[in-house]
mmCIF file of C-alpha atoms in Angstrom:
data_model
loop_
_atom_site.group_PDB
_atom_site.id
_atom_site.type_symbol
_atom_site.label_atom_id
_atom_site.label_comp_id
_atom_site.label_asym_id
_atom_site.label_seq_id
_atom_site.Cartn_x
_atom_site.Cartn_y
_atom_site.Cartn_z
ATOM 1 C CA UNK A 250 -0.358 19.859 -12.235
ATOM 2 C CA UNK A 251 -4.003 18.637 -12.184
ATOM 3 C CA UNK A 252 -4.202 19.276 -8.220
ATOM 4 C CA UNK A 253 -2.077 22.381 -7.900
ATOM 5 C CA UNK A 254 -4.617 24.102 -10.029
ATOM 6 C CA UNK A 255 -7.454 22.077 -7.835
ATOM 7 C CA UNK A 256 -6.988 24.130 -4.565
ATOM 8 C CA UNK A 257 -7.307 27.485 -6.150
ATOM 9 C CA UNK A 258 -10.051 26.356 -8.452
ATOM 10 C CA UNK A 259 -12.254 24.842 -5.450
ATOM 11 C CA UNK A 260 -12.098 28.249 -3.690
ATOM 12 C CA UNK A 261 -13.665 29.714 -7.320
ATOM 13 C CA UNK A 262 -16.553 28.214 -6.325
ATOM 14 C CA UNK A 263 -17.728 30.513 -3.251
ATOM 15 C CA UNK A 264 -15.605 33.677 -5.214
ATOM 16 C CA UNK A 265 -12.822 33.493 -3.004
ATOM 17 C CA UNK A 266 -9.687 32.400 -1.709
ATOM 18 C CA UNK A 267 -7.913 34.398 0.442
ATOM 19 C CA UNK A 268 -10.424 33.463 3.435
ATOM 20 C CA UNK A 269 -9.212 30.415 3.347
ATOM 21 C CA UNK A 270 -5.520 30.169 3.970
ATOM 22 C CA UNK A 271 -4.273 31.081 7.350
ATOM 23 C CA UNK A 272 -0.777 30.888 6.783
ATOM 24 C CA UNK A 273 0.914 30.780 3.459
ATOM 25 C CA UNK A 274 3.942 28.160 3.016
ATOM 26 C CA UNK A 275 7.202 30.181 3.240
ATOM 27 C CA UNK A 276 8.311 31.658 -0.296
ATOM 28 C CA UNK A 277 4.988 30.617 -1.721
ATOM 29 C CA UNK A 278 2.993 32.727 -4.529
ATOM 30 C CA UNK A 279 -0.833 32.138 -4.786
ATOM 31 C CA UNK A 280 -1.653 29.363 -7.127
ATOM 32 C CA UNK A 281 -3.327 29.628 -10.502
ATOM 33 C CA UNK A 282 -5.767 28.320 -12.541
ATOM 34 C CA UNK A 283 -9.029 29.474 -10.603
ATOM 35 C CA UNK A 284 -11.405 29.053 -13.550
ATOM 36 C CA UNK A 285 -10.753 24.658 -13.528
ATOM 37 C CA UNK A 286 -13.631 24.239 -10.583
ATOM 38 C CA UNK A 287 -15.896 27.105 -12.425
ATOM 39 C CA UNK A 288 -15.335 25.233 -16.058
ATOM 40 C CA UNK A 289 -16.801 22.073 -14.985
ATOM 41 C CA UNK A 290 -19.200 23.007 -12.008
ATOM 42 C CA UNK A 291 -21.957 25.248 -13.602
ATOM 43 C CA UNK A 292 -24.366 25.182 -10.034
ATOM 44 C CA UNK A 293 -22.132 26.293 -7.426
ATOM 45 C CA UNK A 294 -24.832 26.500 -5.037
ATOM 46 C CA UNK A 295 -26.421 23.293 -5.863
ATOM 47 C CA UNK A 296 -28.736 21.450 -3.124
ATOM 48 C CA UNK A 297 -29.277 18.106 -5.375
ATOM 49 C CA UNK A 298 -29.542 15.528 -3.003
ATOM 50 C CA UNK A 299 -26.271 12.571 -4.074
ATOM 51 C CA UNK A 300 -25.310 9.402 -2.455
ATOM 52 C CA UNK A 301 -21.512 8.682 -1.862
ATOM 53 C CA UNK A 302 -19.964 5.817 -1.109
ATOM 54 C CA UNK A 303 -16.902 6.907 1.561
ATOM 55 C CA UNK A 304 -14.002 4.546 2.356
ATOM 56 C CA UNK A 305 -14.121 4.113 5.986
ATOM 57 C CA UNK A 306 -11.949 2.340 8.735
ATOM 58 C CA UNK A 307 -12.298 0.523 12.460
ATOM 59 C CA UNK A 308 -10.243 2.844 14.089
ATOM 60 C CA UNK A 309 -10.405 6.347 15.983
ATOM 61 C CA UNK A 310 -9.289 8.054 12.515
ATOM 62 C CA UNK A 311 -12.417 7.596 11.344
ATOM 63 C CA UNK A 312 -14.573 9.146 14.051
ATOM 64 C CA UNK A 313 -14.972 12.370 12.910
ATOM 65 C CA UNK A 314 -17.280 10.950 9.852
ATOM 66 C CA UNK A 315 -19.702 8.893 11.789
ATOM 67 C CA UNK A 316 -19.667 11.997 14.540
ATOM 68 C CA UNK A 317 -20.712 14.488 11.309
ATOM 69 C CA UNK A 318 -23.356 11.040 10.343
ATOM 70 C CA UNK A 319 -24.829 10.577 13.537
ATOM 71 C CA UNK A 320 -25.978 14.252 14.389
ATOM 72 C CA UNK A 321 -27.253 15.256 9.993
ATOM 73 C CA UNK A 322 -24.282 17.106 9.085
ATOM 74 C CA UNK A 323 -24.316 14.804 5.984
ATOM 75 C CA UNK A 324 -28.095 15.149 5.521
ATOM 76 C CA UNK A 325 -27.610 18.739 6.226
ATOM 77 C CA UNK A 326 -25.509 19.314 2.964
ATOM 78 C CA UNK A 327 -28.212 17.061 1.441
ATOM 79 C CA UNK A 328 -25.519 14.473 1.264
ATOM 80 C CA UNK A 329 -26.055 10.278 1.547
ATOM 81 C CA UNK A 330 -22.884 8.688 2.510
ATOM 82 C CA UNK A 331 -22.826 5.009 2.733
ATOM 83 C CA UNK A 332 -19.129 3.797 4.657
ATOM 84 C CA UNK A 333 -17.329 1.131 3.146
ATOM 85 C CA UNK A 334 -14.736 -0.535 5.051
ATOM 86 C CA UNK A 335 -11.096 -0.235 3.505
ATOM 87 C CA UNK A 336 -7.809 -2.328 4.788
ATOM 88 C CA UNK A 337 -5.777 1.011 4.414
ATOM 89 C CA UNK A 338 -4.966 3.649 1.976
ATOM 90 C CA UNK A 339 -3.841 1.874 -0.502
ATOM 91 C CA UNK A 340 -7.050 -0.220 -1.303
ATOM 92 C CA UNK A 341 -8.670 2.665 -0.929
ATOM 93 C CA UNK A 342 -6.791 4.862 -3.688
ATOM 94 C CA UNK A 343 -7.822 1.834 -6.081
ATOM 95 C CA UNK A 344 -11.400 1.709 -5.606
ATOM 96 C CA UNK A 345 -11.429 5.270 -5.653
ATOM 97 C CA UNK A 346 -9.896 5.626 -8.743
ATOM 98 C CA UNK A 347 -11.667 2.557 -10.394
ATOM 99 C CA UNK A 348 -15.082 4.790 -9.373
ATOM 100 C CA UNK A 349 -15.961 1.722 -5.923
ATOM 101 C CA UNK A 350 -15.968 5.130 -3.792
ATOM 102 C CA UNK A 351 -16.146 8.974 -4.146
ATOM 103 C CA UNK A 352 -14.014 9.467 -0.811
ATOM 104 C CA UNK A 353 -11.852 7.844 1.646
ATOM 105 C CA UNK A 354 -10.244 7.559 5.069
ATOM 106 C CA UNK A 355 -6.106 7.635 3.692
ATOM 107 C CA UNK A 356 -2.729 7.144 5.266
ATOM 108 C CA UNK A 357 -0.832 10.676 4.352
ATOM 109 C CA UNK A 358 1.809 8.175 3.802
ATOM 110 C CA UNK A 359 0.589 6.176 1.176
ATOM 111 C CA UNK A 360 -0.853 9.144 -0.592
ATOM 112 C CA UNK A 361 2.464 11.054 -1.106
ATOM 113 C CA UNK A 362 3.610 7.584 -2.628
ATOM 114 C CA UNK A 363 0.504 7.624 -5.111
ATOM 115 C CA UNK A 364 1.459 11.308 -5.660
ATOM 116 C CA UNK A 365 4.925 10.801 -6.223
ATOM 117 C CA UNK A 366 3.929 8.091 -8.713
ATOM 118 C CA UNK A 367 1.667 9.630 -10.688
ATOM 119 C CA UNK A 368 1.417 13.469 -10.018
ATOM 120 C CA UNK A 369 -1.899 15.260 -9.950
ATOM 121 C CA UNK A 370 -4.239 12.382 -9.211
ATOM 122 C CA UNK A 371 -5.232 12.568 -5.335
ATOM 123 C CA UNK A 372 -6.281 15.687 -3.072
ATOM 124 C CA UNK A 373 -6.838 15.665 0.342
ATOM 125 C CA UNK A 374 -10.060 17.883 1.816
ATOM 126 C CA UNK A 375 -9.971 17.504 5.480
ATOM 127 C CA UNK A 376 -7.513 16.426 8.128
ATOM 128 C CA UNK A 377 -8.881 13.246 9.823
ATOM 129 C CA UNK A 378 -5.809 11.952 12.462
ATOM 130 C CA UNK A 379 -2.478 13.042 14.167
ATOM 131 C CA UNK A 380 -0.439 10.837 16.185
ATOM 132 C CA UNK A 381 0.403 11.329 20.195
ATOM 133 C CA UNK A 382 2.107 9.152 22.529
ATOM 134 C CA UNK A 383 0.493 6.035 22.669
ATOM 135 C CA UNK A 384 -1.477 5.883 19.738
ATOM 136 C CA UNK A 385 0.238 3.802 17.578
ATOM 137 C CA UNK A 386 2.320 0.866 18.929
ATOM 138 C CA UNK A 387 4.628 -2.041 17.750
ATOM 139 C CA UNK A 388 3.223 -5.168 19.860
ATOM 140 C CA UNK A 389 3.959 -8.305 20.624
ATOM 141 C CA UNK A 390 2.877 -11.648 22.404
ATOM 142 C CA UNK A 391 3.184 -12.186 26.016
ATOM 143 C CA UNK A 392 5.648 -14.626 25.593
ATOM 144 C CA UNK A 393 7.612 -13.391 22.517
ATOM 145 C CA UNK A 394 11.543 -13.903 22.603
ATOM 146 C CA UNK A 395 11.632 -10.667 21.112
ATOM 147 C CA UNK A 396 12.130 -7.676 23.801
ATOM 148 C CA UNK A 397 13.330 -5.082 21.768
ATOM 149 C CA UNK A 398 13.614 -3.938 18.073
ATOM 150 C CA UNK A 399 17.023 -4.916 17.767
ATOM 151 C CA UNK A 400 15.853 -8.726 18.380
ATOM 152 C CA UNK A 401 14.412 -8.215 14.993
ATOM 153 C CA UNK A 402 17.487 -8.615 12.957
ATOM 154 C CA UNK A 403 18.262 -11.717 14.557
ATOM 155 C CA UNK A 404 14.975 -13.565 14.084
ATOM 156 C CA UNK A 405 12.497 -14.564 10.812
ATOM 157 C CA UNK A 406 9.919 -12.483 12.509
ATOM 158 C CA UNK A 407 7.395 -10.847 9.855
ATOM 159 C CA UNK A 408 6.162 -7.528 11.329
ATOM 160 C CA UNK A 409 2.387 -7.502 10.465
ATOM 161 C CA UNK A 410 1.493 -3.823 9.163
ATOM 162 C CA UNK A 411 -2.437 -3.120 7.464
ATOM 163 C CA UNK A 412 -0.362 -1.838 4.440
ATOM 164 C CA UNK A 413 3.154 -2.259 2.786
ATOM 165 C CA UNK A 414 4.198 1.579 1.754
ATOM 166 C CA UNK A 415 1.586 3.170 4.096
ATOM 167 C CA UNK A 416 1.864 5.334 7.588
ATOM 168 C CA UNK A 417 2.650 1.304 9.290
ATOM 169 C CA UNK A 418 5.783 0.323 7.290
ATOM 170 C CA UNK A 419 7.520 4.361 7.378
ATOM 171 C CA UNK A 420 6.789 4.355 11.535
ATOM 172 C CA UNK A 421 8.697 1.022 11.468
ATOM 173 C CA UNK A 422 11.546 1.729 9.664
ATOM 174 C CA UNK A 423 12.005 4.931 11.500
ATOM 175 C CA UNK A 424 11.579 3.104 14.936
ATOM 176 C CA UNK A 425 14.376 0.260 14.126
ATOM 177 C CA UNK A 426 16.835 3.277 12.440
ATOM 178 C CA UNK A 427 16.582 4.952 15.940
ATOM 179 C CA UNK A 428 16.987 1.839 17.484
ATOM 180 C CA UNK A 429 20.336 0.861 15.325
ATOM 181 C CA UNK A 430 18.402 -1.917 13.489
ATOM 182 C CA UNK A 431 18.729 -1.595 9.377
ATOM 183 C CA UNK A 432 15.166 -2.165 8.155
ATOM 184 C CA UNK A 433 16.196 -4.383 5.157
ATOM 185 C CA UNK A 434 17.074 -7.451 8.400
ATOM 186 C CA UNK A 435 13.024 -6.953 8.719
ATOM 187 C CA UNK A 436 10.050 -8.415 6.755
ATOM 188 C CA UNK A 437 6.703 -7.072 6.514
ATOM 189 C CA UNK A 438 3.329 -8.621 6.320
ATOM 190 C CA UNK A 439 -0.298 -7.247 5.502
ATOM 191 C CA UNK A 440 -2.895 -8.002 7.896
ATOM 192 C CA UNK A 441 -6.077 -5.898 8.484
ATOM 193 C CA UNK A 442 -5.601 -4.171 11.651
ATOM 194 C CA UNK A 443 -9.104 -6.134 13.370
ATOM 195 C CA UNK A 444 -7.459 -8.756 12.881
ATOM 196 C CA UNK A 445 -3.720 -8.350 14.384
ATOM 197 C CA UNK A 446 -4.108 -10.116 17.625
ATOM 198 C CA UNK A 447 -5.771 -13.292 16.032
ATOM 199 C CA UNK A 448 -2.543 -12.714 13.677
ATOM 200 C CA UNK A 449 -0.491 -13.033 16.938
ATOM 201 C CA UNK A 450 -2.311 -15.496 18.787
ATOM 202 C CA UNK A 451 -1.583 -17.851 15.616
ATOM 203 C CA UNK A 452 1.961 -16.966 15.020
ATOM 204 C CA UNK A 453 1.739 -16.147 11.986
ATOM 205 C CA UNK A 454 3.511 -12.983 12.724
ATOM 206 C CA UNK A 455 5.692 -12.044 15.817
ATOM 207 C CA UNK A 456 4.958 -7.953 16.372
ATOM 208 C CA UNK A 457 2.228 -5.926 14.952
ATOM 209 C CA UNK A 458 1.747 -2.411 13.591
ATOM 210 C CA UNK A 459 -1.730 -1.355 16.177
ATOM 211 C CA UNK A 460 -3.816 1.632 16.234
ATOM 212 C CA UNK A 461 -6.209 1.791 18.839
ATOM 213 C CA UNK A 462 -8.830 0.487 20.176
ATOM 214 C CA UNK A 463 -6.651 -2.734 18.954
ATOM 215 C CA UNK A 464 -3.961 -1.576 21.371
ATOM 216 C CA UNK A 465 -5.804 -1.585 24.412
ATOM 217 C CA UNK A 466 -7.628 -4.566 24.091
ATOM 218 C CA UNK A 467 -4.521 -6.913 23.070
ATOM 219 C CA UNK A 468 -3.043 -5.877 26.141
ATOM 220 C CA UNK A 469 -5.834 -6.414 27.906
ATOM 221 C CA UNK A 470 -5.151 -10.145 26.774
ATOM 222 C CA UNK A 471 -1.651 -10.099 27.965
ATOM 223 C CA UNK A 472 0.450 -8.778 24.916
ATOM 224 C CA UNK A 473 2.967 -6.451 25.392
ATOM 225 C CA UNK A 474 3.962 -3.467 24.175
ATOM 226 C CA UNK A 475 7.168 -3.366 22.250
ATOM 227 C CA UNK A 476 7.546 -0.080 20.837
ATOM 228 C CA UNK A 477 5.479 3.466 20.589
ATOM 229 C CA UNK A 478 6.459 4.478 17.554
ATOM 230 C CA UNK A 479 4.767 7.865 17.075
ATOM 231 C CA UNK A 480 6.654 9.575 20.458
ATOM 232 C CA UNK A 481 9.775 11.228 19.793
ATOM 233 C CA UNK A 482 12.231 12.429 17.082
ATOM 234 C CA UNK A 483 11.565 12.543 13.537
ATOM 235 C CA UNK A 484 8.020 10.599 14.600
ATOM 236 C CA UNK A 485 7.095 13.005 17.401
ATOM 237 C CA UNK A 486 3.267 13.884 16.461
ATOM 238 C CA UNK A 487 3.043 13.278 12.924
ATOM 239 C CA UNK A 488 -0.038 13.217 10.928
ATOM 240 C CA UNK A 489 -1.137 10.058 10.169
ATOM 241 C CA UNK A 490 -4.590 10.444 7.739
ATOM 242 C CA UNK A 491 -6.668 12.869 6.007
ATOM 243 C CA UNK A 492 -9.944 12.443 3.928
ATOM 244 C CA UNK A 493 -9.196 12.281 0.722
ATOM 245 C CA UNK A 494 -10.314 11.629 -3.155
ATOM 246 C CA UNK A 495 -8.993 11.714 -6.622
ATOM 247 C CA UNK A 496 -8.514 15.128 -8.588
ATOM 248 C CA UNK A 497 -10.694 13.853 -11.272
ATOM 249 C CA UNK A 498 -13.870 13.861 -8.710
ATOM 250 C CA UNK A 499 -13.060 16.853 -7.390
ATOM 251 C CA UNK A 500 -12.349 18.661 -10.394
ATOM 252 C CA UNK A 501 -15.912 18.219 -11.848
ATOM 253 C CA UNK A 502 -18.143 17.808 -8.756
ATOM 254 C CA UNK A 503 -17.008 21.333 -7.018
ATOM 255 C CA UNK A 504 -20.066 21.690 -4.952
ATOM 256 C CA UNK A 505 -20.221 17.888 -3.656
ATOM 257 C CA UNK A 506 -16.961 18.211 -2.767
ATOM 258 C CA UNK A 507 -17.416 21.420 -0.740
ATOM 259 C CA UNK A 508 -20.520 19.738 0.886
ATOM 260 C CA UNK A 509 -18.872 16.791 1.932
ATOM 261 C CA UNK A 510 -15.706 18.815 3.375
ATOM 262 C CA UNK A 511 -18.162 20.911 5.519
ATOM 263 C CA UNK A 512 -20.126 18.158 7.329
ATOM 264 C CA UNK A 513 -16.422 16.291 7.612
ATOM 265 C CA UNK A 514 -14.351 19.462 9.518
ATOM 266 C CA UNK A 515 -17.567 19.826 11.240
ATOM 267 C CA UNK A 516 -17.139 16.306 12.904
ATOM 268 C CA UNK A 517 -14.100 16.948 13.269
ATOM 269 C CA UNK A 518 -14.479 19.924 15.462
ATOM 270 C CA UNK A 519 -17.223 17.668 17.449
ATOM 271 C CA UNK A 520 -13.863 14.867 17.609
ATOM 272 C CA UNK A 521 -11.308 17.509 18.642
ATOM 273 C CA UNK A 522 -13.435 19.118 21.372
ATOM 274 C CA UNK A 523 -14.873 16.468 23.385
ATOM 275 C CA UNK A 524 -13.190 12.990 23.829
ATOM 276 C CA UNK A 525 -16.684 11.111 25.282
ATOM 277 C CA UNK A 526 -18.348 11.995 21.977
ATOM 278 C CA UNK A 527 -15.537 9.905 19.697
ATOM 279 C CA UNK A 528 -15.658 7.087 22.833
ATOM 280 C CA UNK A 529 -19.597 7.027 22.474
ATOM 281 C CA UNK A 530 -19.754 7.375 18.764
ATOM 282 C CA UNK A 531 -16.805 4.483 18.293
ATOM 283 C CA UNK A 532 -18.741 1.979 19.875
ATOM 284 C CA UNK A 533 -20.986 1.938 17.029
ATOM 285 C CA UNK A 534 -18.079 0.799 14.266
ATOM 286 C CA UNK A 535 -15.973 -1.106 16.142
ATOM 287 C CA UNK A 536 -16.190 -4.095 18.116
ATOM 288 C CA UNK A 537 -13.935 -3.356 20.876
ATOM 289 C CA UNK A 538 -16.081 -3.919 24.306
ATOM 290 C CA UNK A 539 -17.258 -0.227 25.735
ATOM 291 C CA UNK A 540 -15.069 -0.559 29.109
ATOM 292 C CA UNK A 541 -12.151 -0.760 27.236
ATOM 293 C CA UNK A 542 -12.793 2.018 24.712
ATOM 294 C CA UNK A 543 -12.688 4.125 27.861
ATOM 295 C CA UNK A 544 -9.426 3.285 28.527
ATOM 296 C CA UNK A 545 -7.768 3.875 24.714
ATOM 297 C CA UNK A 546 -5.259 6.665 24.077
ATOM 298 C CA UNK A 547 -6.232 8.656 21.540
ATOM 299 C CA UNK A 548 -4.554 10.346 19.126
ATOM 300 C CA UNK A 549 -5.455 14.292 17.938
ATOM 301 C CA UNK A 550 -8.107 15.456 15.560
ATOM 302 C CA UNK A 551 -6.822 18.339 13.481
ATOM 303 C CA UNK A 552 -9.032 20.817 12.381
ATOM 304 C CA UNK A 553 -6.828 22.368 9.791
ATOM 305 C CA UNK A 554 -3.907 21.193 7.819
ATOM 306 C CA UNK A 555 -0.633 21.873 9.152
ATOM 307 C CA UNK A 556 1.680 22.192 6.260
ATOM 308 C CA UNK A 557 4.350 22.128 7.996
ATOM 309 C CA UNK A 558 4.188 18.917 9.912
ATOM 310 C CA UNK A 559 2.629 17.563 6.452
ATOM 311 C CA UNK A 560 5.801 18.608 4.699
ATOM 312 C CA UNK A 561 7.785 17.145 7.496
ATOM 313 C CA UNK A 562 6.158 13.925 6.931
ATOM 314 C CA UNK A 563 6.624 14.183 3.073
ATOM 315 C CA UNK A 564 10.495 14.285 3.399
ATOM 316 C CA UNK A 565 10.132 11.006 5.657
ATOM 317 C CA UNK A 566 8.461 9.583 3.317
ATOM 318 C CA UNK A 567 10.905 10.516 0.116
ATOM 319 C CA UNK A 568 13.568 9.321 2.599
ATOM 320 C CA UNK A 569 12.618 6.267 3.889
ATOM 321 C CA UNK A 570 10.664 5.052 0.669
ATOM 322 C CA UNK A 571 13.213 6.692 -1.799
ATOM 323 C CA UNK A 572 10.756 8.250 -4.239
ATOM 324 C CA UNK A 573 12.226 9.317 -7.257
ATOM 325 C CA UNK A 574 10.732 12.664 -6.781
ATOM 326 C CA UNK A 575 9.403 15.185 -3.588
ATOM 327 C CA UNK A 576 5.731 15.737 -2.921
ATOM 328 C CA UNK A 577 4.626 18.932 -3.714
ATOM 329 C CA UNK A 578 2.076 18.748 -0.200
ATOM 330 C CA UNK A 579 0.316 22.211 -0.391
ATOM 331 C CA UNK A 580 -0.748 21.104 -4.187
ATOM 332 C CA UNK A 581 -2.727 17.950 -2.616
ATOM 333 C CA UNK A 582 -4.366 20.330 -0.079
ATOM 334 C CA UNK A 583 -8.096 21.647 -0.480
ATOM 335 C CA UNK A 584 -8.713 24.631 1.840
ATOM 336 C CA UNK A 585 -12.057 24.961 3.492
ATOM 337 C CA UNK A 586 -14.895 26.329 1.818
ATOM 338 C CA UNK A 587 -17.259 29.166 3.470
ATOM 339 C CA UNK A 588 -19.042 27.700 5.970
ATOM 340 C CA UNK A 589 -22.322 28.067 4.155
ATOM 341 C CA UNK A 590 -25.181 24.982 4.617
ATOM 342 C CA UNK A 591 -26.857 24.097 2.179
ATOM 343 C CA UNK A 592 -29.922 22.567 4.469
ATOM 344 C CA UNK A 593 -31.212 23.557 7.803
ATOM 345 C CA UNK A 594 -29.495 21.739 10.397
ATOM 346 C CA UNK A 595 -30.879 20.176 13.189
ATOM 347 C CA UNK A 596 -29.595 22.044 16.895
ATOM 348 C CA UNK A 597 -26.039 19.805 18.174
ATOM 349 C CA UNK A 598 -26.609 18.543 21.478
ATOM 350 C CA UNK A 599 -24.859 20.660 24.138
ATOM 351 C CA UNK A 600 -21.577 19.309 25.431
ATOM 352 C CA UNK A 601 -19.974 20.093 28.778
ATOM 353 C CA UNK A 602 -16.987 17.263 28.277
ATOM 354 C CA UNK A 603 -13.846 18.990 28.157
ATOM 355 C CA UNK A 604 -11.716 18.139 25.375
ATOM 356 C CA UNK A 605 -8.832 15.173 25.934
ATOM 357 C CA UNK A 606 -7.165 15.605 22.791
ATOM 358 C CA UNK A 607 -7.386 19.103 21.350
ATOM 359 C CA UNK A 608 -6.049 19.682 18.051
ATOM 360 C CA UNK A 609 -2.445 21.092 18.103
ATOM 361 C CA UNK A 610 -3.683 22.841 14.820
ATOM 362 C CA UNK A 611 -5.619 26.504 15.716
ATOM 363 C CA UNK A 612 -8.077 24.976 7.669
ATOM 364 C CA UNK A 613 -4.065 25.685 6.364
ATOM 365 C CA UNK A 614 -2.301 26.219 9.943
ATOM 366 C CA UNK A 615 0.962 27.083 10.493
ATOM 367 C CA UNK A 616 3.503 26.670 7.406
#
């Protein structure tokens, strides 16, 4: 498989893999296939300056890349990254694969399904987003006849989600199964998520899928909260998105890749340790108003991958979307790279902020 020999090979490139696992899945032996990243990656130590286009979205999952943008840890790695906005993962995957972008922002969700489907094409390189009470909420109108998910099955209600098959939809169906409510009584919808509470305001669906800032500011406007669907059970903290690219990139641009995955997990050490920095630096990619930023809930910024929790979320999904076949997760999974810059980087301003949502991860964590 293309991307079980990937995570092995990408270690090739600094000599060395052991460094870079924490915690070995349970019954695992060390993958193979260390010479693919040395094949096709003759400078392993390259500084040539590249451009990449990165798949970016208007939520706090993305933080962690403008964080690593706004204080050079791009231009430290003598890296360009220009953020396109994506709907969700799945859009993404496309223009990533049609060669639109070199990276993305994806749903963990919607990349087991692409894995599933067609084995060896994606990896993942960094953690971006975990869920935590609060985060990630069904919602409705302020006047909606529907008051709980079981009001579902007796209505035409389309519940709007920024993907079908994606980290919206599996949340969903897991909410209305603990709630009694057989998900094949509910339709879904795509909207973008800035645009869910126009979506509502016009009817043209009744509850929608939110991620914050959205949540916070459509209550603001009187809509109410039908649902948290990322607090307890089998949904209790799951991960939600990583930053990830196809194998085929990877594969034969080692070093990029290993550039980009620094300045990334070194955002997202800035995101996980100091909640006024991803408040400050959201209010340049999002439109929400700054006083009610201050008041969203935030989810967790992992700053290693936690296979177990990712393997959890794999079985959902082979459940709940009934793939023909399992994910094999720690295959997808690109461990960190020595923490070598390839630039000088400019001092990070000192923080004193204590963190508000620490990573639950101590990059593999805890298998």
């Amino acid at each position: 498989m293309t991307v079980l020999l990937l995570s092995a090979a990408l270690g090739a490139c600094t000599g060395n893999t052991d460094h870079q696992v924490t915690s070995a899945p349970r019954g695992a032996a060390p993958t193979a296939g260390t010479k693919a990243c040395a094949a096709t990656s003759d400078a392993r130590a390259s500084t040539e300056p590249v451009t990449l286009k990165v798949g970016v979205m208007p939520i706090a999952d993305s933080a962690a890349f403008y964080i690593a943008m706004k204080k050079g840890y791009f231009t430290a790695e003598r890296l360009t990254v220009e953020p396109v906005t994506v709907q969700g993962g799945g859009p993404a995957i496309n223009m990533m694969k049609g060669g639109q972008l070199q990276a993305s922002i994806v749903n963990y969700v919607t990349a087991f399904i692409a894995q599933s489907k067609s084995p060896g094409t994606l990896t993942v390189i960094a953690p971006a987003y975990q869920g935590a009470p609060g985060a990630f909420k069904l919602m409705t109108t302020p006047n909606s006849p529907i008051h709980r998910l079981a009001d579902l099955a007796t209505t035409d209600t389309k519940v709007a989600v920024a993907t079908l098959h994606s980290v919206g939809t599996l949340t969903t169906k897991m909410a209305l199964k603990a709630e009694g409510v057989s998900d094949g009584r509910v339709a879904f919808a795509e909207v973008a998520l800035p645009d869910m509470s126009h979506n509502l305001d016009q009817g043209m669906t009744g509850v929608a899928w939110m991620t914050e800032p959205f949540i916070t500011d459509w209550r603001d406007r009187g809509g109410r909260e039908l649902y948290d669907v990322v607090m307890a059970g089998e949904a209790a903290l799951l991960p939600i998105a990583g930053w990830g690219l196809t194998a085929d990139y990877a594969r034969n641009n080692c070093d990029i890749v290993q550039r980009l995955q620094r300045a990334l997990l070194r955002g997202q050490h800035d995101a996980a340790a100091d909640r006024a920095e991803v408040l400050d630096v959201m209010r340049t990619y999002t439109k929400i108003k700054p006083d009610v930023l201050q008041r969203i809930t935030l989810g967790r910024f992992p700053t290693q991958f936690n296979v177990a929790d990712l393997r959890h979320l794999a079985s959902l999904v082979y459940t709940y979307e009934q793939l023909d076949k399992p994910v094999d997760v720690k295959a997808m999974l690109v461990p960190a790279p020595l923490p070598t810059i390839t630039a000088p980087m400019s001092p990070a301003p000192a923080t004193t902020s204590p963190a508000a949502t620490p990573s639950s991860s101590p990059m593999l964590g805890r298998s």
